[in-house]
Amino acid sequence: MTILVLFGSFALLMMLGIPIAFAIGVSSTLTFLLFMSPDQSFSIVAQQMASGLDSFTLIAIPFFILAGNIMNRGGIALRLIDLAKVLAGRLPGSLAHVNIISNMLFGALSGSAVASAAAVGGVMSPIQKREGYDPAFSTAVNVASCPTGLLIPPSTTLIVYSLITGGTSIAALFVAGYIPGILMGLSLMMVAGIIAKRRGYPVSPRSTWSEIKTAIVRAILPLGLIVIVIGGIISGAFTATEASAVAVAYSLFLALVWYREIKVTDLPRIFIESAVTTSIVLFLIGCSIAMSRAMAFGDIPITISDYMIGLSDNPIIILLSITAVLLLIGTFMDMTPALLIFTPILLPVVNSLGIDPVHFGIIMTVNLCVGICTPPVGSALFVGSSISGVSIMQVMKPILPFYLVLIGIVLLVTFAPQISLFLPQLILGY
């Protein structure tokens, strides 16, 4: 009955078009009403929302969001695109590779797949069109590659996962994301290169040493943010929360003082946009924590865990089932709420299989990365299509090969834990 009320009411509210945060809050309240009076139910939901947000770690989220918005406005994307051009200029379909590499770099700095799809796609789409690239293919490349930055740190997604699991090392999660993120980008480049060669897309002229030097110099300072943030966290110089404040200060210095791409008068709008985004994310987190409490109150995670474990004694079958569930969820739900709702449900299952929590964090992120590129709710798909002016129906055919590659990466990361754990063990002794 608890499962029926919680997930049934949640599904019904979503079908009615209720915003997901409100759907989560209302369904959680209805679940508590099964066990206690209305006054107690409303009180415990409010308490859980407030206490769940009372976390020092969560301060990192608004800071990283602000840093990403500053970079998005500060001309950082153009400098990274110039660097990507000299790195991929001689490959078949070079502009497609430039798009992928730029998304990897900018997505890592901004921490947002949607921001990356908008910033990089907005610059690359007109250039690719002038060079004779099919706009639908260009859009597919942009949409499929923009989530790579969610794996390459700093990543707010991994910060949220750390909070849900009760303190999984953020440093280990950050370092664990590098190889899967880079592997995803390289795999997409391989597919893009094969398609580009078959279609005869042009290869960019060889860059001169002067152009290479200029591109590297222009990109050094933006890329320095990753070195400072990740290096500081790994060395113990500061925590992930303190690193987020450093990221804001550094991005402000670049955009406001060094490059002068934004003015002081632009800051209020950037701050307001960041505050709105932060409020949406934190309200969603608060409601999801209340739902997690409702699930725990009704023993839902244990019930589902016992059911999944009872399906088979084979860990491979259980992991494939989890992968299928996450891929399905990702097509209907955005990344953050999916992470908040289903991590508490699936974590007991993977704990029973002896799967490391850092490895599982990467598994969940990689799975849900695929979801934001797929209809009907894929935010990156909608943004990428709107930026290029190509309809979603036109994008679906050229993006199918990239979906196959992304699913292949999901399976590889799931069943080869050393892809995620090698660097944490090597660098952090995890």
Coordinates of C-alpha atoms in Angstrom, one line a residue, residues 147 150-151 157-158 180 184 318-336 338-339 342 346 350 359-374 403 405-415 420:
P147 CA 26.6 15.3 -20.8
L150 CA 28.8 15.9 -15.9
L151 CA 31.3 13.1 -15.4
T157 CA 25.7 15.8 -9.7
L158 CA 28.4 13.9 -7.8
P180 CA 34.5 7.4 -17.9
M184 CA 32.6 8.7 -23.4
I318 CA 20.8 -7.8 -11.1
L319 CA 23.2 -5.1 -12.5
L320 CA 21.6 -5.4 -15.9
S321 CA 18.2 -4.9 -14.3
I322 CA 19.4 -1.8 -12.4
T323 CA 20.9 -0.5 -15.7
A324 CA 17.6 -1.0 -17.6
V325 CA 15.7 0.7 -14.8
L326 CA 18.0 3.7 -14.7
L327 CA 18.0 4.1 -18.5
L328 CA 14.2 4.0 -18.5
I329 CA 13.9 6.4 -15.6
G330 CA 16.3 8.8 -17.3
T331 CA 14.0 9.1 -20.3
F332 CA 11.1 10.4 -18.1
M333 CA 12.9 12.2 -15.3
D334 CA 15.6 14.8 -15.1
M335 CA 19.0 13.9 -13.6
T336 CA 18.8 15.5 -10.2
A338 CA 16.1 10.7 -10.5
L339 CA 19.3 10.7 -8.5
F342 CA 16.3 6.3 -6.7
L346 CA 19.0 1.0 -5.3
V350 CA 24.3 -2.7 -4.7
H359 CA 31.7 3.0 -8.5
F360 CA 27.9 3.1 -8.1
G361 CA 27.9 6.9 -8.2
I362 CA 29.6 6.8 -11.6
I363 CA 27.2 4.1 -12.8
M364 CA 24.2 6.2 -11.9
T365 CA 25.6 9.3 -13.4
V366 CA 26.6 7.6 -16.7
N367 CA 23.1 6.0 -17.0
L368 CA 21.3 9.3 -16.3
C369 CA 23.5 11.1 -18.7
V370 CA 21.9 9.1 -21.5
G371 CA 18.5 10.1 -20.3
I372 CA 19.0 13.9 -20.7
C373 CA 19.7 13.2 -24.4
T374 CA 16.6 11.2 -25.0
Y403 CA 22.8 6.3 -28.4
V405 CA 27.8 4.1 -28.1
L406 CA 26.5 5.7 -24.9
I407 CA 24.7 2.5 -23.9
G408 CA 28.0 0.6 -24.6
I409 CA 29.8 3.0 -22.3
V410 CA 27.2 2.5 -19.6
L411 CA 27.7 -1.3 -19.8
L412 CA 31.5 -1.0 -19.8
V413 CA 31.5 1.3 -16.8
T414 CA 29.0 -0.9 -15.0
F415 CA 30.9 -4.2 -15.4
S420 CA 36.0 4.2 -12.2

